CSV table of C-alpha atoms in Angstrom, one decimal:
chain,number,residue,atom,x,y,z
A,231,UNK,CA,-121.5,-109.3,122.3
A,232,UNK,CA,-120.2,-107.0,119.4
A,233,UNK,CA,-122.2,-104.0,118.0
A,234,UNK,CA,-124.4,-105.2,115.1
A,235,UNK,CA,-125.1,-102.7,112.4
A,236,UNK,CA,-127.5,-103.3,109.2
A,237,UNK,CA,-127.4,-100.7,106.5
A,238,UNK,CA,-130.9,-101.6,106.0
A,239,UNK,CA,-131.8,-100.2,109.3
A,240,UNK,CA,-133.3,-96.7,109.7
A,241,UNK,CA,-130.8,-95.7,112.4
A,242,UNK,CA,-127.9,-97.1,110.5
A,243,UNK,CA,-126.0,-93.8,109.5
A,244,UNK,CA,-126.2,-92.4,113.1
A,245,UNK,CA,-125.2,-95.9,114.7
A,246,UNK,CA,-122.1,-96.0,111.9
A,247,UNK,CA,-121.1,-92.3,112.9
A,248,UNK,CA,-121.0,-93.3,116.5
A,249,UNK,CA,-118.9,-96.3,115.7
A,250,UNK,CA,-116.5,-93.9,113.8
A,251,UNK,CA,-116.2,-91.7,116.9
A,252,UNK,CA,-115.9,-94.4,119.4
A,253,UNK,CA,-112.8,-93.3,121.7
A,254,UNK,CA,-110.5,-96.2,122.3
A,255,UNK,CA,-107.7,-94.6,123.9
A,256,UNK,CA,-107.0,-95.4,127.7
A,257,UNK,CA,-108.2,-92.7,129.7
A,258,UNK,CA,-105.1,-91.5,131.3
A,259,UNK,CA,-104.2,-88.1,131.6
A,260,UNK,CA,-100.7,-88.6,131.0
A,261,UNK,CA,-99.3,-85.3,129.4
A,262,UNK,CA,-98.6,-83.5,132.4
A,263,UNK,CA,-96.6,-86.6,133.9
A,264,UNK,CA,-94.9,-86.9,130.5
A,265,UNK,CA,-94.0,-83.3,130.5
A,266,UNK,CA,-92.3,-83.4,133.7
A,267,UNK,CA,-90.3,-86.5,132.6
A,268,UNK,CA,-89.2,-85.0,129.6
A,269,UNK,CA,-87.9,-81.7,131.4
A,270,UNK,CA,-86.1,-84.0,134.0
A,271,UNK,CA,-84.4,-85.8,131.3
A,272,UNK,CA,-83.4,-82.7,129.4
A,273,UNK,CA,-82.1,-80.9,132.5
A,274,UNK,CA,-80.6,-83.9,134.1
A,275,UNK,CA,-79.5,-86.4,131.5
A,276,UNK,CA,-78.3,-89.8,132.6
A,277,UNK,CA,-79.2,-89.2,136.2
A,278,UNK,CA,-82.7,-88.6,135.5
A,279,UNK,CA,-83.1,-91.6,133.2
A,280,UNK,CA,-81.3,-93.9,135.8
A,281,UNK,CA,-83.8,-92.7,138.4
A,282,UNK,CA,-86.8,-93.0,136.4
A,283,UNK,CA,-85.9,-96.4,135.2
A,284,UNK,CA,-85.4,-97.4,138.7
A,285,UNK,CA,-89.0,-96.1,139.6
A,286,UNK,CA,-91.0,-97.5,136.8
A,287,UNK,CA,-89.0,-100.6,135.7
A,288,UNK,CA,-87.4,-101.5,139.2
A,289,UNK,CA,-84.2,-101.8,137.6
A,290,UNK,CA,-81.0,-100.1,139.0
A,291,UNK,CA,-78.6,-99.1,136.3
A,292,UNK,CA,-75.4,-96.8,135.9
A,293,UNK,CA,-74.2,-95.0,132.9
A,294,UNK,CA,-72.1,-97.8,131.9
A,295,UNK,CA,-75.1,-100.4,131.9
A,296,UNK,CA,-77.5,-98.4,130.3
A,297,UNK,CA,-76.8,-100.5,127.2
A,298,UNK,CA,-76.4,-104.1,126.8
A,299,UNK,CA,-72.7,-104.9,126.4
A,300,UNK,CA,-71.4,-107.1,123.2
A,301,UNK,CA,-70.9,-110.1,125.6
A,302,UNK,CA,-74.4,-109.9,127.0
A,303,UNK,CA,-76.0,-109.6,123.6
A,304,UNK,CA,-74.0,-112.7,122.4
A,305,UNK,CA,-74.9,-114.7,125.4
A,306,UNK,CA,-78.5,-114.0,124.7
A,307,UNK,CA,-78.5,-114.9,121.3
A,308,UNK,CA,-76.9,-118.0,122.2
A,309,UNK,CA,-80.0,-118.9,123.8
A,310,UNK,CA,-82.3,-118.4,121.0
A,311,UNK,CA,-83.6,-122.0,119.7
A,312,UNK,CA,-82.5,-122.6,116.2
A,313,UNK,CA,-86.0,-122.8,114.7
A,314,UNK,CA,-86.9,-119.4,116.2
A,315,UNK,CA,-83.6,-118.1,114.9
A,316,UNK,CA,-84.2,-119.3,111.5
A,317,UNK,CA,-87.6,-118.0,111.3
A,318,UNK,CA,-86.4,-114.7,112.5
A,319,UNK,CA,-83.8,-114.8,109.8
A,320,UNK,CA,-86.3,-115.6,107.2
A,321,UNK,CA,-88.7,-112.6,108.4
A,322,UNK,CA,-85.5,-110.3,108.4
A,323,UNK,CA,-84.6,-111.3,104.7
A,324,UNK,CA,-88.0,-110.9,103.4
A,325,UNK,CA,-88.6,-107.3,105.1
A,326,UNK,CA,-85.2,-106.3,103.9
A,327,UNK,CA,-86.0,-107.4,100.1
A,328,UNK,CA,-89.4,-105.6,100.4
A,329,UNK,CA,-88.0,-102.3,101.6
A,330,UNK,CA,-85.1,-102.3,99.3
A,331,UNK,CA,-87.6,-101.7,96.5
A,332,UNK,CA,-88.7,-98.4,98.2
A,333,UNK,CA,-85.6,-96.8,97.8
A,334,UNK,CA,-86.3,-93.6,95.6
A,335,UNK,CA,-84.2,-92.4,92.8
A,336,UNK,CA,-82.4,-89.0,92.4
A,337,UNK,CA,-83.2,-87.0,89.6
A,338,UNK,CA,-81.6,-84.2,87.2
A,339,UNK,CA,-82.4,-82.7,84.4
A,340,UNK,CA,-82.0,-79.6,81.9
A,341,UNK,CA,-85.0,-77.3,81.6
A,342,UNK,CA,-86.1,-75.5,78.5
A,343,UNK,CA,-83.7,-72.6,79.4
A,344,UNK,CA,-80.8,-74.6,80.0
A,345,UNK,CA,-81.1,-74.4,83.8
A,346,UNK,CA,-80.4,-77.8,85.7
A,347,UNK,CA,-83.4,-78.7,88.2
A,348,UNK,CA,-83.6,-82.1,90.3
A,349,UNK,CA,-83.4,-83.6,93.5
A,350,UNK,CA,-81.6,-86.0,95.6
A,351,UNK,CA,-82.4,-88.3,98.5
A,352,UNK,CA,-80.5,-88.9,101.7
A,353,UNK,CA,-80.8,-90.7,105.0
A,354,UNK,CA,-80.9,-88.9,108.2
A,355,UNK,CA,-77.7,-89.1,110.2
A,356,UNK,CA,-79.3,-90.8,113.4
A,357,UNK,CA,-82.6,-92.8,114.3
A,358,UNK,CA,-83.8,-93.9,117.6
A,359,UNK,CA,-86.0,-96.9,117.5
A,360,UNK,CA,-88.6,-97.8,120.2
A,361,UNK,CA,-89.5,-101.2,120.9
A,362,UNK,CA,-91.9,-102.3,123.7
A,363,UNK,CA,-90.0,-104.6,126.3
A,364,UNK,CA,-90.0,-107.0,128.8
A,365,UNK,CA,-90.8,-110.8,128.2
A,366,UNK,CA,-94.1,-109.8,126.0
A,367,UNK,CA,-91.6,-107.8,123.6
A,368,UNK,CA,-92.0,-108.1,120.0
A,369,UNK,CA,-88.8,-108.8,117.8
A,370,UNK,CA,-90.8,-108.6,114.8
A,371,UNK,CA,-91.2,-104.8,115.9
A,372,UNK,CA,-87.5,-104.6,116.0
A,373,UNK,CA,-87.0,-105.7,112.3
A,374,UNK,CA,-89.8,-103.6,111.2
A,375,UNK,CA,-88.3,-100.4,112.5
A,376,UNK,CA,-84.6,-101.0,111.9
A,377,UNK,CA,-84.4,-102.7,108.6
A,378,UNK,CA,-86.0,-99.8,106.8
A,379,UNK,CA,-83.5,-97.5,108.6
A,380,UNK,CA,-80.7,-99.8,107.7
A,381,UNK,CA,-82.0,-100.1,104.0
A,382,UNK,CA,-82.4,-96.2,104.0
A,383,UNK,CA,-78.5,-95.9,105.1
A,384,UNK,CA,-78.8,-94.4,108.3
A,385,UNK,CA,-75.3,-94.1,110.0
A,386,UNK,CA,-76.2,-94.4,113.6
A,387,UNK,CA,-79.1,-96.6,114.8
A,388,UNK,CA,-80.0,-97.4,118.4
A,389,UNK,CA,-82.8,-99.0,120.1
A,390,UNK,CA,-84.5,-98.5,123.6
A,391,UNK,CA,-86.4,-101.5,124.9
A,392,UNK,CA,-87.5,-101.5,128.6
A,393,UNK,CA,-86.4,-104.5,130.6
A,394,UNK,CA,-88.6,-104.3,133.9
A,395,UNK,CA,-87.1,-106.1,136.5
A,396,UNK,CA,-84.1,-106.8,134.4
A,397,UNK,CA,-86.2,-109.2,132.2
A,398,UNK,CA,-85.7,-109.3,128.1
A,399,UNK,CA,-86.5,-111.3,125.4
A,400,UNK,CA,-83.3,-112.7,123.7
A,401,UNK,CA,-85.0,-112.7,120.3
A,402,UNK,CA,-85.1,-108.9,120.5
A,403,UNK,CA,-81.4,-108.9,120.7
A,404,UNK,CA,-81.2,-111.3,117.9
A,405,UNK,CA,-83.4,-109.2,115.8
A,406,UNK,CA,-81.2,-106.3,116.7
A,407,UNK,CA,-78.2,-108.0,115.3
A,408,UNK,CA,-79.8,-109.2,112.3
A,409,UNK,CA,-81.0,-105.6,111.7
A,410,UNK,CA,-77.6,-104.1,111.9
A,411,UNK,CA,-78.2,-102.3,115.3
A,412,UNK,CA,-75.3,-102.5,117.7
A,413,UNK,CA,-76.7,-100.2,120.6
A,414,UNK,CA,-79.6,-101.7,122.6
A,415,UNK,CA,-80.3,-99.4,125.5
A,416,UNK,CA,-82.5,-101.4,128.4
A,417,UNK,CA,-84.8,-98.5,129.1
A,418,UNK,CA,-88.2,-97.3,128.2
A,419,UNK,CA,-91.0,-95.2,128.7
A,420,UNK,CA,-91.3,-91.2,128.2
A,421,UNK,CA,-87.8,-91.0,129.6
A,422,UNK,CA,-86.2,-93.2,126.7
A,423,UNK,CA,-87.9,-90.7,124.1
A,424,UNK,CA,-86.6,-87.8,126.0
A,425,UNK,CA,-83.0,-89.3,126.0
A,426,UNK,CA,-83.1,-90.0,122.3
A,427,UNK,CA,-84.7,-86.6,121.5
A,428,UNK,CA,-82.3,-84.6,123.8
A,429,UNK,CA,-79.4,-86.6,124.2
A,430,UNK,CA,-77.6,-87.3,127.5
A,431,UNK,CA,-74.2,-88.0,128.7
A,432,UNK,CA,-74.4,-91.4,127.4
A,433,UNK,CA,-77.0,-91.5,124.8
A,434,UNK,CA,-76.5,-89.6,121.8
A,435,UNK,CA,-79.3,-87.4,120.3
A,436,UNK,CA,-81.0,-88.7,117.2
A,437,UNK,CA,-82.6,-87.0,114.1
A,438,UNK,CA,-85.9,-89.3,114.3
A,439,UNK,CA,-87.6,-91.5,116.5
A,440,UNK,CA,-90.0,-94.5,115.2
A,441,UNK,CA,-91.8,-97.5,116.8
A,442,UNK,CA,-95.0,-98.2,118.9
A,443,UNK,CA,-95.4,-97.7,122.8
A,444,UNK,CA,-98.0,-97.2,125.5
A,445,UNK,CA,-99.8,-94.0,126.2
A,446,UNK,CA,-96.6,-92.4,127.8
A,447,UNK,CA,-94.6,-93.1,124.9
A,448,UNK,CA,-97.0,-91.8,122.5
A,449,UNK,CA,-97.5,-88.5,124.4
A,450,UNK,CA,-93.7,-88.2,124.7
A,451,UNK,CA,-93.3,-88.6,121.0
A,452,UNK,CA,-96.0,-86.0,120.2
A,453,UNK,CA,-94.2,-83.5,122.6
A,454,UNK,CA,-90.9,-83.9,121.1
A,455,UNK,CA,-92.0,-83.9,117.5
A,456,UNK,CA,-90.5,-80.7,115.9
A,457,UNK,CA,-87.2,-81.1,117.8
A,458,UNK,CA,-86.9,-84.6,116.2
A,459,UNK,CA,-88.9,-86.2,113.5
A,460,UNK,CA,-91.3,-89.1,114.5
A,461,UNK,CA,-93.2,-91.6,112.2
A,462,UNK,CA,-96.6,-91.4,113.7
A,463,UNK,CA,-98.6,-91.5,116.9
A,464,UNK,CA,-100.1,-95.0,116.8
A,465,UNK,CA,-103.2,-95.7,118.8
A,466,UNK,CA,-104.7,-99.2,119.6
A,467,UNK,CA,-104.7,-101.8,116.9
A,468,UNK,CA,-107.5,-102.5,114.5
A,469,UNK,CA,-108.6,-104.8,111.7
A,470,UNK,CA,-111.7,-104.9,109.3
A,471,UNK,CA,-112.6,-107.9,107.3
A,472,UNK,CA,-114.8,-107.7,104.2
A,473,UNK,CA,-115.9,-111.3,103.7
A,474,UNK,CA,-118.7,-112.7,101.6
A,475,UNK,CA,-120.5,-116.2,102.5
A,476,UNK,CA,-118.1,-118.4,100.8
A,477,UNK,CA,-115.7,-118.3,103.6
A,478,UNK,CA,-114.8,-120.4,106.6
A,479,UNK,CA,-116.3,-118.7,109.4
A,480,UNK,CA,-113.9,-120.0,111.8
A,481,UNK,CA,-111.1,-118.3,109.9
A,482,UNK,CA,-112.6,-115.0,109.9
A,483,UNK,CA,-113.3,-115.5,113.5
A,484,UNK,CA,-109.6,-116.1,114.6
A,485,UNK,CA,-108.6,-113.3,112.4
A,486,UNK,CA,-110.7,-110.9,114.2
A,487,UNK,CA,-109.4,-112.2,117.6
A,488,UNK,CA,-106.0,-111.8,116.1
A,489,UNK,CA,-106.2,-108.2,116.8
A,490,UNK,CA,-108.5,-108.2,119.7
A,491,UNK,CA,-105.9,-110.2,121.7
A,492,UNK,CA,-103.5,-107.3,121.4
A,493,UNK,CA,-105.3,-104.9,123.6
A,494,UNK,CA,-108.4,-104.5,125.6
A,495,UNK,CA,-109.0,-101.0,123.4
A,496,UNK,CA,-108.4,-102.9,120.0
A,497,UNK,CA,-111.0,-103.1,117.4
A,498,UNK,CA,-112.1,-105.8,115.0
A,499,UNK,CA,-114.7,-105.3,112.7
A,500,UNK,CA,-116.4,-107.6,110.0
A,501,UNK,CA,-118.4,-106.3,107.2
A,502,UNK,CA,-120.7,-108.8,105.0
A,503,UNK,CA,-123.3,-109.1,102.8
A,504,UNK,CA,-124.8,-112.3,104.5
A,505,UNK,CA,-126.5,-112.1,107.6
A,506,UNK,CA,-126.5,-116.0,108.2
A,507,UNK,CA,-122.5,-115.9,107.7
A,508,UNK,CA,-122.2,-113.0,110.3
A,509,UNK,CA,-123.9,-115.0,112.9
A,510,UNK,CA,-121.5,-117.9,112.2
A,511,UNK,CA,-118.8,-115.7,112.7
A,512,UNK,CA,-120.1,-114.3,116.0
A,513,UNK,CA,-120.8,-118.0,117.1
A,514,UNK,CA,-117.1,-119.3,116.1
A,515,UNK,CA,-115.8,-116.1,118.1
A,516,UNK,CA,-117.7,-117.1,121.1
A,517,UNK,CA,-116.4,-120.7,120.7
A,518,UNK,CA,-112.8,-119.6,120.4
A,519,UNK,CA,-112.8,-117.3,123.2
A,520,UNK,CA,-113.4,-120.1,125.7
A,521,UNK,CA,-109.9,-121.6,125.2
A,522,UNK,CA,-108.0,-118.5,124.0
A,523,UNK,CA,-104.9,-117.9,126.2
A,524,UNK,CA,-105.4,-114.2,126.1
A,525,UNK,CA,-109.2,-114.3,126.6
A,526,UNK,CA,-108.9,-111.7,129.4
A,527,UNK,CA,-107.8,-109.1,126.8
A,528,UNK,CA,-109.6,-110.4,123.7
A,529,UNK,CA,-113.0,-110.8,125.1
A,530,UNK,CA,-113.6,-107.3,126.4
A,531,UNK,CA,-111.9,-105.9,123.1
A,532,UNK,CA,-114.6,-108.0,121.2
A,533,UNK,CA,-117.5,-107.0,123.5
A,534,UNK,CA,-116.8,-103.3,123.8
A,535,UNK,CA,-115.3,-102.4,120.5
A,536,UNK,CA,-116.0,-105.1,118.0
A,537,UNK,CA,-118.7,-104.8,115.4
A,538,UNK,CA,-120.6,-106.7,112.4
A,539,UNK,CA,-121.9,-104.6,109.7
A,540,UNK,CA,-124.2,-106.2,107.3
A,541,UNK,CA,-124.7,-104.6,104.0
A,542,UNK,CA,-127.0,-105.2,101.1
A,543,UNK,CA,-124.0,-105.7,98.7
A,544,UNK,CA,-120.3,-105.3,98.7
A,545,UNK,CA,-120.4,-102.1,96.9
A,546,UNK,CA,-121.6,-100.8,100.1
A,547,UNK,CA,-118.8,-102.6,101.9
A,548,UNK,CA,-116.1,-100.5,99.9
A,549,UNK,CA,-117.9,-97.1,100.8
A,550,UNK,CA,-117.9,-98.1,104.5
A,551,UNK,CA,-114.3,-99.6,104.5
A,552,UNK,CA,-112.9,-96.2,103.1
A,553,UNK,CA,-114.8,-94.3,106.0
A,554,UNK,CA,-113.3,-96.6,108.3
A,555,UNK,CA,-109.9,-96.3,106.8
A,556,UNK,CA,-108.7,-99.4,108.8
A,557,UNK,CA,-105.1,-100.0,110.1
A,558,UNK,CA,-105.5,-103.5,108.6
A,559,UNK,CA,-108.0,-104.6,106.1
A,560,UNK,CA,-108.6,-108.3,104.9
A,561,UNK,CA,-110.5,-108.7,101.7
A,562,UNK,CA,-112.1,-112.3,101.7
A,563,UNK,CA,-114.5,-112.1,98.6
A,564,UNK,CA,-114.3,-113.6,95.1
A,565,UNK,CA,-112.1,-111.9,92.9
A,566,UNK,CA,-110.4,-110.4,95.8
A,567,UNK,CA,-107.6,-108.9,93.8
A,568,UNK,CA,-109.8,-106.7,91.5
A,569,UNK,CA,-112.0,-105.8,94.7
A,570,UNK,CA,-108.8,-104.5,96.3
A,571,UNK,CA,-108.1,-102.1,93.8
A,572,UNK,CA,-111.4,-100.4,94.6
A,573,UNK,CA,-110.1,-99.5,98.1
A,574,UNK,CA,-108.7,-95.9,98.7
A,575,UNK,CA,-107.9,-95.8,102.4
A,576,UNK,CA,-106.4,-98.5,104.4
A,577,UNK,CA,-102.9,-99.2,106.1
A,578,UNK,CA,-102.2,-102.4,104.7
A,579,UNK,CA,-104.4,-104.7,102.6
A,580,UNK,CA,-104.4,-108.5,102.8
A,581,UNK,CA,-105.9,-109.9,99.7
A,582,UNK,CA,-107.7,-113.5,99.6
A,583,UNK,CA,-108.7,-115.9,102.2
A,584,UNK,CA,-105.2,-117.3,102.3
A,585,UNK,CA,-103.6,-114.1,103.4
A,586,UNK,CA,-104.3,-113.4,107.1
A,587,UNK,CA,-103.2,-110.3,108.7
A,588,UNK,CA,-100.8,-112.2,111.1
A,589,UNK,CA,-98.6,-113.0,107.8
A,590,UNK,CA,-98.0,-109.0,107.5
A,591,UNK,CA,-97.0,-109.0,111.3
A,592,UNK,CA,-94.1,-111.2,110.8
A,593,UNK,CA,-93.1,-112.6,107.5
A,594,UNK,CA,-94.9,-111.0,104.5
A,595,UNK,CA,-92.4,-108.1,103.8
A,596,UNK,CA,-94.5,-105.0,104.0
A,597,UNK,CA,-94.2,-103.1,107.4
A,598,UNK,CA,-96.4,-103.8,110.1
A,599,UNK,CA,-96.1,-100.4,111.8
A,600,UNK,CA,-99.2,-98.8,110.3
A,601,UNK,CA,-101.6,-95.7,110.7
A,602,UNK,CA,-104.5,-96.1,113.2
A,603,UNK,CA,-107.6,-94.3,114.2
A,604,UNK,CA,-108.6,-93.4,110.5
A,605,UNK,CA,-105.4,-91.9,110.0
A,606,UNK,CA,-104.8,-94.0,106.8
A,607,UNK,CA,-107.0,-91.4,105.2
A,608,UNK,CA,-104.0,-89.2,105.2
A,609,UNK,CA,-100.7,-91.2,106.1
A,610,UNK,CA,-98.9,-94.4,105.4
A,611,UNK,CA,-97.2,-97.0,107.1
A,612,UNK,CA,-93.4,-97.0,108.1
A,613,UNK,CA,-91.2,-97.2,105.2
A,614,UNK,CA,-87.5,-96.5,104.1
A,615,UNK,CA,-88.9,-92.9,103.3
A,616,UNK,CA,-89.4,-92.2,107.0
A,617,UNK,CA,-85.6,-92.4,107.4
A,618,UNK,CA,-84.7,-90.3,104.4
A,619,UNK,CA,-85.3,-86.6,103.2
A,620,UNK,CA,-85.4,-85.0,100.0
A,621,UNK,CA,-83.1,-82.2,98.9
A,622,UNK,CA,-84.1,-80.1,95.9
A,623,UNK,CA,-81.5,-79.0,93.5
A,624,UNK,CA,-81.3,-75.9,90.9
A,625,UNK,CA,-78.6,-74.2,88.8
A,626,UNK,CA,-78.8,-71.4,86.7
A,627,UNK,CA,-77.1,-70.6,83.5
A,628,UNK,CA,-76.6,-67.1,82.2
A,629,UNK,CA,-79.4,-67.9,79.5
A,630,UNK,CA,-81.9,-69.2,82.0
A,631,UNK,CA,-81.3,-66.4,84.5
A,632,UNK,CA,-81.9,-64.1,81.7
A,633,UNK,CA,-85.2,-65.9,80.6
A,634,UNK,CA,-86.9,-66.2,84.1
A,635,UNK,CA,-85.1,-63.9,86.3
A,636,UNK,CA,-87.2,-61.0,85.4
A,637,UNK,CA,-90.3,-62.8,86.4
A,638,UNK,CA,-88.9,-63.7,89.6
A,639,UNK,CA,-87.7,-60.3,90.2
A,640,UNK,CA,-91.5,-58.8,89.5
A,641,UNK,CA,-92.9,-61.3,91.9
A,642,UNK,CA,-90.4,-60.2,94.7
A,643,UNK,CA,-91.5,-56.4,94.1
A,644,UNK,CA,-95.1,-57.8,94.2
A,645,UNK,CA,-94.4,-59.0,97.8
A,646,UNK,CA,-92.5,-55.9,98.8
A,647,UNK,CA,-89.5,-57.9,99.3
A,648,UNK,CA,-86.8,-55.5,98.0
A,649,UNK,CA,-83.7,-57.5,98.7
A,650,UNK,CA,-85.2,-60.6,96.7
A,651,UNK,CA,-85.8,-58.6,93.9
A,652,UNK,CA,-82.3,-57.0,94.1
A,653,UNK,CA,-80.4,-60.1,94.5
A,654,UNK,CA,-81.8,-61.1,90.8
A,655,UNK,CA,-81.5,-57.6,89.3
A,656,UNK,CA,-77.8,-57.2,90.2
A,657,UNK,CA,-77.2,-60.5,88.4
A,658,UNK,CA,-79.1,-59.5,85.5
A,659,UNK,CA,-77.3,-56.1,85.2
A,660,UNK,CA,-74.0,-58.1,85.5
A,661,UNK,CA,-74.9,-60.2,82.7
A,662,UNK,CA,-76.0,-57.3,80.5
A,663,UNK,CA,-72.8,-55.5,81.3
A,664,UNK,CA,-70.7,-58.7,80.5
A,665,UNK,CA,-72.8,-59.0,77.2
A,666,UNK,CA,-72.0,-55.4,76.2
A,667,UNK,CA,-68.3,-55.8,77.0
A,668,UNK,CA,-67.9,-58.7,74.7
């Protein structure tokens, strides 16, 4: 049974705080292991990557076979059924169209003293994209990572996708091709993160790394951050649904299970102002679990981390939602669009009962790489901007330097930075000399 809370209960606030503090990360002390793996890759390059891939993925590679060849990619793509290809092409098109609208604009203007000011945006030169691998890999993750990078204008893109026992999903290679990625390495784990961060004889160093992974991948990304950029440290998936009684309880139940089936540590929460409806949803979840293919994953997720919160009204739901700051938020209430505008913190919002979160995972357009574990309070989902950087611009004229230079010189002196002040004063003196000479 999920955890059931009611805002009318005397101990609600303490119970809700406990829910917020629930630790859902796997209890693996992986940091020491990851540290050694990264050091090995940094010092021994291809050799370390090849040995670690043989150890963890039971796959023997050479420097020449680390990446899929063009011929292998062509052969894999040929195996993809036409309907699946068309679905992936539709998803790629929608994701590209959405992310093209995120491209920022450069700016340049003339200030009040004639000085030029502005900024310009440009892509990073190289990006590495991590995609969980094997037969259970997700081609949608390829699209969600690679297309924003491509739209941003990144010159060099590579994907690392582990292929344990040599097994891979042809749809992943098709997704790479649709996204404009030519290089797909069949390696994974912390060693793949290290290879992209430090570079090896075969794998070129990148500027930023994005994409989800297991605890070892997350720990590796955390360790290489600063040496390269990263998108985020993603935790187990989560969904929050705010629903009133005028919903199909079975729809809500399936939506809750759509996240529970991801991971035993995933979290699914329903907030509703109707206790009878809450009980109907619980019953529907129990019925669906009896036949769900991934019951062995979804059931412990639901029983260990699932929650139902009953509120006196929907205004309470808004406040609780903002405290939870969920990765995915479904709003299934009357006037759902207006209601959504009251939410401040969520990775992605799905508005109305006809918009299940699964639409966002595949075909909606917005990115499905989203902040978890309440980090939506201060961060955003993956976007084109994760593959771009802003450079500020300024240009002084004689008039503008004369107008604002003395103030800058004064501030430099107040900070005891003599050379700073002199770099301005010498120019001002020259301007005065030029003025007198004229």
